[in-house]
Coordinates of C-alpha atoms and ligand atoms in Angstrom, one line a residue:
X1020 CA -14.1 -25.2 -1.1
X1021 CA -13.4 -24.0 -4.6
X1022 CA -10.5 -21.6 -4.1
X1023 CA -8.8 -19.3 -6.3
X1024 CA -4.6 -19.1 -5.9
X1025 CA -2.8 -16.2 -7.9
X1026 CA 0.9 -17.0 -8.1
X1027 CA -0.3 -20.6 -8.2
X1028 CA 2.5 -21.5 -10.3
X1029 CA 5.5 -20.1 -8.2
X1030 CA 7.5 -21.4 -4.9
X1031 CA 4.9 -21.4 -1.8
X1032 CA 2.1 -21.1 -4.2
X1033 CA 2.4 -23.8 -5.4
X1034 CA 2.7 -26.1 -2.6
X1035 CA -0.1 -24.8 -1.3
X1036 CA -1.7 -25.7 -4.3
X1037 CA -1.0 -29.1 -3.7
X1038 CA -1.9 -28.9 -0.1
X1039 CA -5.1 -27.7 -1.0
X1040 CA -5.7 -30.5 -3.7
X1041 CA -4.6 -32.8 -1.5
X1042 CA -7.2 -31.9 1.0
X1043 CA -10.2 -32.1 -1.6
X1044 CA -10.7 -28.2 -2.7
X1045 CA -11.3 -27.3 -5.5
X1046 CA -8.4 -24.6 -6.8
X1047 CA -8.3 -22.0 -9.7
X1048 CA -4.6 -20.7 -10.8
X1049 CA -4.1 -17.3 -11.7
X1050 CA -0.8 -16.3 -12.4
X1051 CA 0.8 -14.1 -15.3
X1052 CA 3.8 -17.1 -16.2
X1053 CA 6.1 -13.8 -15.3
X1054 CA 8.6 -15.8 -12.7
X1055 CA 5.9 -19.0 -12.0
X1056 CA 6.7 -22.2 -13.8
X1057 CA 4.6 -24.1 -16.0
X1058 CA 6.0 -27.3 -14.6
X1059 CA 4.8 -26.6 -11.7
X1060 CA 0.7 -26.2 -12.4
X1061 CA -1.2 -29.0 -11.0
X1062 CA -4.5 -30.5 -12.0
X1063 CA -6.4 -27.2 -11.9
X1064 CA -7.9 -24.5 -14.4
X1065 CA -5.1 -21.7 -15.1
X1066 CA -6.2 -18.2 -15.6
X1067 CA -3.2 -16.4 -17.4
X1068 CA -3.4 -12.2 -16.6
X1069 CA -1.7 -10.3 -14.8
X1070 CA -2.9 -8.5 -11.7
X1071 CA -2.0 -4.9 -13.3
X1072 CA -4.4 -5.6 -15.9
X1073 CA -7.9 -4.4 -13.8
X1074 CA -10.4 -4.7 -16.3
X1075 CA -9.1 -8.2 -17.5
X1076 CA -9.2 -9.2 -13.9
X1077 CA -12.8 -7.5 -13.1
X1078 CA -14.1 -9.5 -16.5
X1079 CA -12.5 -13.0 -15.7
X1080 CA -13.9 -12.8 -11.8
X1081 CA -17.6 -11.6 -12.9
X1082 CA -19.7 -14.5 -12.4
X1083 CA -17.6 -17.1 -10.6
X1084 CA -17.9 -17.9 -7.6
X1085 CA -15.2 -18.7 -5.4
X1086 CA -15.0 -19.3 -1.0
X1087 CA -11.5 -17.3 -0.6
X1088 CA -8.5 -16.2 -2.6
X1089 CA -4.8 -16.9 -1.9
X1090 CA -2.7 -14.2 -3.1
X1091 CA 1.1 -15.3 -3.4
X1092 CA 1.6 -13.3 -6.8
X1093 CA 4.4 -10.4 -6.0
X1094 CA 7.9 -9.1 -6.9
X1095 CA 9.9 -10.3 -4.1
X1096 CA 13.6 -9.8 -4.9
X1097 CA 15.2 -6.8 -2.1
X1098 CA 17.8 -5.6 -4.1
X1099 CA 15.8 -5.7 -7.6
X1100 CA 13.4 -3.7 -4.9
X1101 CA 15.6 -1.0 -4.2
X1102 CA 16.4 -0.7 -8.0
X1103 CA 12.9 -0.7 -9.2
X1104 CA 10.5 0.8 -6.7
X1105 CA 7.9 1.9 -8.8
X1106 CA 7.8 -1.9 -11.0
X1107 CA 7.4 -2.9 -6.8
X1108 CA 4.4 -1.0 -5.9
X1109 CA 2.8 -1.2 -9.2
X1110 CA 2.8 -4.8 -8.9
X1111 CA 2.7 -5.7 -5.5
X1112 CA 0.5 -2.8 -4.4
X1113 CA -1.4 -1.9 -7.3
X1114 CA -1.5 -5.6 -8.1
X1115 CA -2.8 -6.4 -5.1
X1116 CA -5.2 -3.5 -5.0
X1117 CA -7.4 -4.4 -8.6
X1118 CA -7.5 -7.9 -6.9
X1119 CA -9.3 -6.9 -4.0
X1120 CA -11.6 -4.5 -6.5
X1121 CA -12.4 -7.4 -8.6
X1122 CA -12.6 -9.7 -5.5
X1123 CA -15.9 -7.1 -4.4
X1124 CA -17.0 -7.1 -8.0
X1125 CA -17.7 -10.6 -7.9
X1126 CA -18.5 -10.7 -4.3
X1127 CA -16.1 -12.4 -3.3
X1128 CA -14.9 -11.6 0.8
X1129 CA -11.7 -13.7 1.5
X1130 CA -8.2 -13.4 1.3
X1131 CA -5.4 -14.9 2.4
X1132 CA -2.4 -12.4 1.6
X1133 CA 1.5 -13.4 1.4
X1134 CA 3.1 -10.9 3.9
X1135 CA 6.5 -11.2 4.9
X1136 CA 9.1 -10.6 7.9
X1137 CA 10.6 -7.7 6.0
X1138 CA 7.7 -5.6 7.1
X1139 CA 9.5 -5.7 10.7
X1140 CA 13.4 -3.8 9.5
X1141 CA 15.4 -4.2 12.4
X1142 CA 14.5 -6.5 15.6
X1143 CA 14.2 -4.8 18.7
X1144 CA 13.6 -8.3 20.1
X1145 CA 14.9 -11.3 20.0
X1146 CA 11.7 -12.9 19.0
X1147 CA 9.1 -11.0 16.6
X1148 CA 5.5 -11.2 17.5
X1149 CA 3.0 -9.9 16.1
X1150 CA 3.1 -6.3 17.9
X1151 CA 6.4 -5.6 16.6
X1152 CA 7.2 -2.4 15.3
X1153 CA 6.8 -2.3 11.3
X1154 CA 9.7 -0.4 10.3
X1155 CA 10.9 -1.7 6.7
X1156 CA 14.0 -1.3 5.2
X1157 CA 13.8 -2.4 2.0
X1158 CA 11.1 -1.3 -0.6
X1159 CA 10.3 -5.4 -1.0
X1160 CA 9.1 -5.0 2.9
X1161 CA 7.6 -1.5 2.1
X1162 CA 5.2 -2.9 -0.3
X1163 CA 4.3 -5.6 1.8
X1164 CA 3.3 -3.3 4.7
X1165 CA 1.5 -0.8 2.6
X1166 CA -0.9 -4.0 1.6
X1167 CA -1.6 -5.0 4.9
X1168 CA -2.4 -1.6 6.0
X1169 CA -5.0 -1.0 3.1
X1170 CA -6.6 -4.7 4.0
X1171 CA -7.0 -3.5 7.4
X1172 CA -8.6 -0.7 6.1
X1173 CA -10.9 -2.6 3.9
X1174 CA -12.4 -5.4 6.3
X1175 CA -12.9 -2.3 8.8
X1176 CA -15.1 -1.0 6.2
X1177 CA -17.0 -3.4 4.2
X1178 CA -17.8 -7.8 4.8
X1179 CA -14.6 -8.0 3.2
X1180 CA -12.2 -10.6 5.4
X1181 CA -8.5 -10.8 5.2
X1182 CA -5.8 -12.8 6.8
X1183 CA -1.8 -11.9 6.4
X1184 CA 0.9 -14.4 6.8
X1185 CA 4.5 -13.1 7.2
X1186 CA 6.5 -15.7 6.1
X1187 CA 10.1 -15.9 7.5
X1188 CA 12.7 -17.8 5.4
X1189 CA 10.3 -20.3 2.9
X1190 CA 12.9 -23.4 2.3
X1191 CA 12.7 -27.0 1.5
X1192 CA 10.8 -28.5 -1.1
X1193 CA 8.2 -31.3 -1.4
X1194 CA 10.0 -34.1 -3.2
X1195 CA 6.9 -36.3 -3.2
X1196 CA 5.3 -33.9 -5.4
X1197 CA 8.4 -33.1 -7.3
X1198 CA 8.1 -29.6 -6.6
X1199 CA 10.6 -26.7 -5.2
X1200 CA 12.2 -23.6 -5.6
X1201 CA 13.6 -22.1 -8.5
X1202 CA 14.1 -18.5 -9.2
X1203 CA 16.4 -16.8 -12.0
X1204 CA 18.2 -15.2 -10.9
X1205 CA 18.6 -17.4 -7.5
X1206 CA 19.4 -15.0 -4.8
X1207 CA 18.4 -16.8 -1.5
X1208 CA 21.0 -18.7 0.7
X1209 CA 20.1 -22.6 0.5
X1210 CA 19.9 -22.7 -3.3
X1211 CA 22.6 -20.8 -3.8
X1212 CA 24.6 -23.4 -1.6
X1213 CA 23.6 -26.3 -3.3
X1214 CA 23.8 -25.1 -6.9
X1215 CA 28.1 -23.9 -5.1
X1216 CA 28.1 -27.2 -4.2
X1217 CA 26.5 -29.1 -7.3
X1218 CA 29.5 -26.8 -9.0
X1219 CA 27.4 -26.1 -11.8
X1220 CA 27.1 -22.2 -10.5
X1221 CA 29.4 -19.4 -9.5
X1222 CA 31.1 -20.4 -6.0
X1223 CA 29.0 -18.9 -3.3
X1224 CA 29.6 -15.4 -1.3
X1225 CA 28.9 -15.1 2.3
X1226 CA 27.3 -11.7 2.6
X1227 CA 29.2 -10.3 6.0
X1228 CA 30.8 -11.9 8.8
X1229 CA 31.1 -9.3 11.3
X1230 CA 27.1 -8.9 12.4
X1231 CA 26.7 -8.6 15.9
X1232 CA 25.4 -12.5 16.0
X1233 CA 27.4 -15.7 18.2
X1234 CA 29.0 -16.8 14.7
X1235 CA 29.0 -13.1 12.5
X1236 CA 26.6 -14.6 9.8
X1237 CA 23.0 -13.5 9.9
X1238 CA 20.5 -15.8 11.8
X1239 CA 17.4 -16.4 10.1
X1240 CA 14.3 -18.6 10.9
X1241 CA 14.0 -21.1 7.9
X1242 CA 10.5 -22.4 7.7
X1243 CA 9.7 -25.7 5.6
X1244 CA 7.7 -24.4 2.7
X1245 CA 5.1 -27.4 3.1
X1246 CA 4.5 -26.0 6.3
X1247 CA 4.1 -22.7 4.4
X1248 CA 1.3 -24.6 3.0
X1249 CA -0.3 -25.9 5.5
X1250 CA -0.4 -22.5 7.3
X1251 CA -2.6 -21.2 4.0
X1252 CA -5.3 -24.3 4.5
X1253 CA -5.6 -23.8 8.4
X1254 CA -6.1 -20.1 7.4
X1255 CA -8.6 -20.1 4.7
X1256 CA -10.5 -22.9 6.9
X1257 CA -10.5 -20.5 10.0
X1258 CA -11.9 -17.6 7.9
X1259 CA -14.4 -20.0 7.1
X1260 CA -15.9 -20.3 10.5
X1261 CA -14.6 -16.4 11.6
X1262 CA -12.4 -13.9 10.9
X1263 CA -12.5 -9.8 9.8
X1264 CA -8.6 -8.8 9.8
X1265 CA -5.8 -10.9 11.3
X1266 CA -1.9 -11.1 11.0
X1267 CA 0.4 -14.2 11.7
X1268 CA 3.8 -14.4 12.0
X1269 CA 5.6 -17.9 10.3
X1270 CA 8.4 -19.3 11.8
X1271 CA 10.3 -22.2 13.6
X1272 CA 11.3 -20.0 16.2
X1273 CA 14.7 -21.2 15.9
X1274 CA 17.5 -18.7 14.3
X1275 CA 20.4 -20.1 12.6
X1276 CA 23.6 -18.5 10.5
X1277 CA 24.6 -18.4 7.7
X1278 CA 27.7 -20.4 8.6
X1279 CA 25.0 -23.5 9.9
X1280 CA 22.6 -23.4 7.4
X1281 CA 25.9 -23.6 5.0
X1282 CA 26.9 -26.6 7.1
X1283 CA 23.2 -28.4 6.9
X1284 CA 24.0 -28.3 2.9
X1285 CA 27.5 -30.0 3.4
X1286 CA 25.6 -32.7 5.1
X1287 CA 23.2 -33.0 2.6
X1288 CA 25.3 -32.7 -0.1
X1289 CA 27.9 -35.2 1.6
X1290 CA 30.9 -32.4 0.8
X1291 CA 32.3 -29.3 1.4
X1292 CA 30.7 -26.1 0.0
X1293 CA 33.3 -23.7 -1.3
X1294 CA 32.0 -20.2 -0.2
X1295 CA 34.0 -16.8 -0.4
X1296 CA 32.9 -14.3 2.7
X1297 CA 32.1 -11.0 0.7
X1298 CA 31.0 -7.3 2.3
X1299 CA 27.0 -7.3 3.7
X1300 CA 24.3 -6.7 1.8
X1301 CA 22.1 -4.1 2.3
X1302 CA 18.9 -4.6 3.7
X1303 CA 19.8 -7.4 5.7
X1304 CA 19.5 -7.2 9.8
X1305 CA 20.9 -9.2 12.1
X1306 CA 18.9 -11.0 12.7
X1307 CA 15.1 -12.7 12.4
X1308 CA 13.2 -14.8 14.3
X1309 CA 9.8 -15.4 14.5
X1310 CA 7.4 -16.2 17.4
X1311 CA 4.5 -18.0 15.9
X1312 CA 2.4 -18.4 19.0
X1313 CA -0.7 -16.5 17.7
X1314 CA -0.6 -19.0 14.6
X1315 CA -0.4 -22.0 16.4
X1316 CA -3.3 -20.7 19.1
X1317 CA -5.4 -19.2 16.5
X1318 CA -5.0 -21.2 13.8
X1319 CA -4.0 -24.4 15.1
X1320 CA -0.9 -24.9 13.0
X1321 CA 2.6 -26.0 13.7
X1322 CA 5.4 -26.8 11.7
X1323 CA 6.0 -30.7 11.0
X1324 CA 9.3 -30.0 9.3
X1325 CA 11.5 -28.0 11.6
X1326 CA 15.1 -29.2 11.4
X1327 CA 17.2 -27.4 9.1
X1328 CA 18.7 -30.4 8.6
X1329 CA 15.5 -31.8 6.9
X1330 CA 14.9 -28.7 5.7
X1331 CA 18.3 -28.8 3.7
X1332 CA 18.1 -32.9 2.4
X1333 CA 14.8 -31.7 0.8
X1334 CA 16.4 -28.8 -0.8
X1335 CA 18.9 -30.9 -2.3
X1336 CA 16.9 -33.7 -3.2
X1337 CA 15.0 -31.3 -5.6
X1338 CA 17.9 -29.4 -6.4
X1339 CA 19.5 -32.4 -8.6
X1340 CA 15.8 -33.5 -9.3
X1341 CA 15.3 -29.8 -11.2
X1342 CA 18.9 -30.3 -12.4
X1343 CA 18.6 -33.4 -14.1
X1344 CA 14.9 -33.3 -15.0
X1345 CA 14.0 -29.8 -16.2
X1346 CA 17.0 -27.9 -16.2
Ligands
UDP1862 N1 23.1 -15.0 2.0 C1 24.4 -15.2 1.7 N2 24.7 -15.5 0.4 C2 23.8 -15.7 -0.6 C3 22.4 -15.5 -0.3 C4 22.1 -15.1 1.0 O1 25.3 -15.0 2.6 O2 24.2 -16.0 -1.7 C5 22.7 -14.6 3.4 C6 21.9 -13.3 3.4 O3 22.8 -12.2 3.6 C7 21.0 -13.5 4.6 C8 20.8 -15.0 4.7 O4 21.8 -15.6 3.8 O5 21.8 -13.2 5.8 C9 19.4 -15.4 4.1 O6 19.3 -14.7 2.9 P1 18.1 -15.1 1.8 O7 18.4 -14.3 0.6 O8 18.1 -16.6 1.6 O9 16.8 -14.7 2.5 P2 16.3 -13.3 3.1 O10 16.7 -13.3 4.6 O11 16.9 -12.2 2.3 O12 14.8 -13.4 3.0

């Protein structure tokens, strides 16, 4: 398949990238350089606009043809969400708006959209399928929903085909391919440990130990970001044979807290991480954890990487990797 990626250049994008080179396809990078790294672009054509930019993007899709876009290229910070709304639904949902208008210029009728647990807000189960109620609370989650709600709308009215992956808690890196996470600034929990640990950053703050969990730290789902990836390939092949409008839900299905995920990094580190418990932050619930049973019946995916352990070593192998290398 030739297949075009926006935000090929950032975190899950682009290990799916490799995923989908590694499989044969053929992949086209868009991606505006905004948070993406250029170290991170593979051997693949890079087209540099940004998704705000309709006319650019209607111009640079006329005439090529392409099987299926994935569409990774958002804002996804909460708190920069709640400072900066409307920069958050111009680019996420305006962004992700002119793609799907150039997408039908250029006829092309499949996409493979980056949707996230945030849609959910607040559990009111212990495991989140599917049918959970959407009730965001955050503007990051917001944005999110508001997409998937117009691509339902779309595919009910036109060829047009589109599949929505909610990604719980991307971690891990893929150390083979010398790729991982790196966002500035950092604001999620496993980076932020190691970089604490690597002492090269401030110490790191527990945000709230007095949830309603076994430990008081929130319990997320982490899920390996190479089986991010692999999600995105069984998708786009699935759309291939079938497929009008569907959602998945990405998980483990495992929850842990902050307090064990902390401990993972010691163990990958080999020392103690110095953390300081601070007040919560807002916009964080409970808890989250996913049940990925339609994804692993529909799609015929399941995680490969699903210790947190594992999950953590690889974290850390790229983390003094991206120290020593690029930093
Ligand atoms: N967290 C923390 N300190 C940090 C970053 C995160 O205590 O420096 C907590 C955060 O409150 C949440 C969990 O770790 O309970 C996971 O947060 P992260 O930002 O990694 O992902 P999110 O759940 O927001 O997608």
């Amino acid at each position: 398949m030739t297949l075009l990626v926006t935000g090929g250049a950032g975190y899950v994008g682009s290990h799916t990238v490799h995923a989908l080179l590694a499989q044969g396809h053929e992949v086209v990078i868009l991606d505006n350089l905004s948070t993406g790294h250029k170290w991170a672009l593979q051997d693949c054509e890079l087209i540099t606009i940004d998704l705000r930019d309709e006319t650019n993007l209607v111009r640079n899709l006329k005439g090529r043809s392409f099987d299926g876009v994935l569409h990774f290229a958002a804002k996804s910070l909460v708190g920069e969400s709640k400072n900066q709304p409307t920069m958050y639904y111009q680019n996420n949902v305006g962004g992700t708006t002119n793609l799907v208008r150039a997408m039908q210029a250029a006829d092309i009728q499949r996409l493979v959209f980056s949707s996230t647990a945030a849609i959910f807000g607040n559990p009111v189960s212990d495991l989140i399928d599917e049918a959970h109620p959407k009730a965001p609370i955050n503007v990051y989650g917001q944005t999110k929903l508001v997409v998937e709600q117009m691509l339902e709308a779309v595919t009910a009215s036109s060829d047009f085909s589109a599949t929505c992956l909610r990604y719980f808690n991307a971690a891990g890196a893929n150390n083979a391919a010398n790729l991982g996470e790196w966002h500035e600034p950092e604001t999620h929990l496993i980076p932020n440990a190691l970089r604490a640990a690597a002492g090269t950053e401030n110490p790191l703050t527990l945000f709230g130990d007095d949830y309603p969990t076994p430990d008081g730290t929130c319990v997320r789902d982490y899920i390996h970001v190479d089986d991010l990836a692999s999600a995105h390939v069984a998708a786009i092949d699935t759309m291939m044979e079938s497929g009008v409008f569907g959602t998945y839900n990405l998980g483990n299905g495992n929850g842990y807290s902050v307090k064990e995920v902390i401990a993972a990094c010691e163990k990958a580190v080999g020392s103690e991480i110095p953390f300081t418990i601070g007040p919560r932050r807002e916009g964080d619930p409970a808890t989250l954890v996913a049940s990925s049973q339609k994804a692993r019946d529909e799609l015929g995916w399941a995680p490969a990487h699903d210790s947190i352990e594992e999950i953590a070593q690889s974290a850390w192998n790229w983390e003094c990797y991206r120290r020593d290398t690029l930093a």
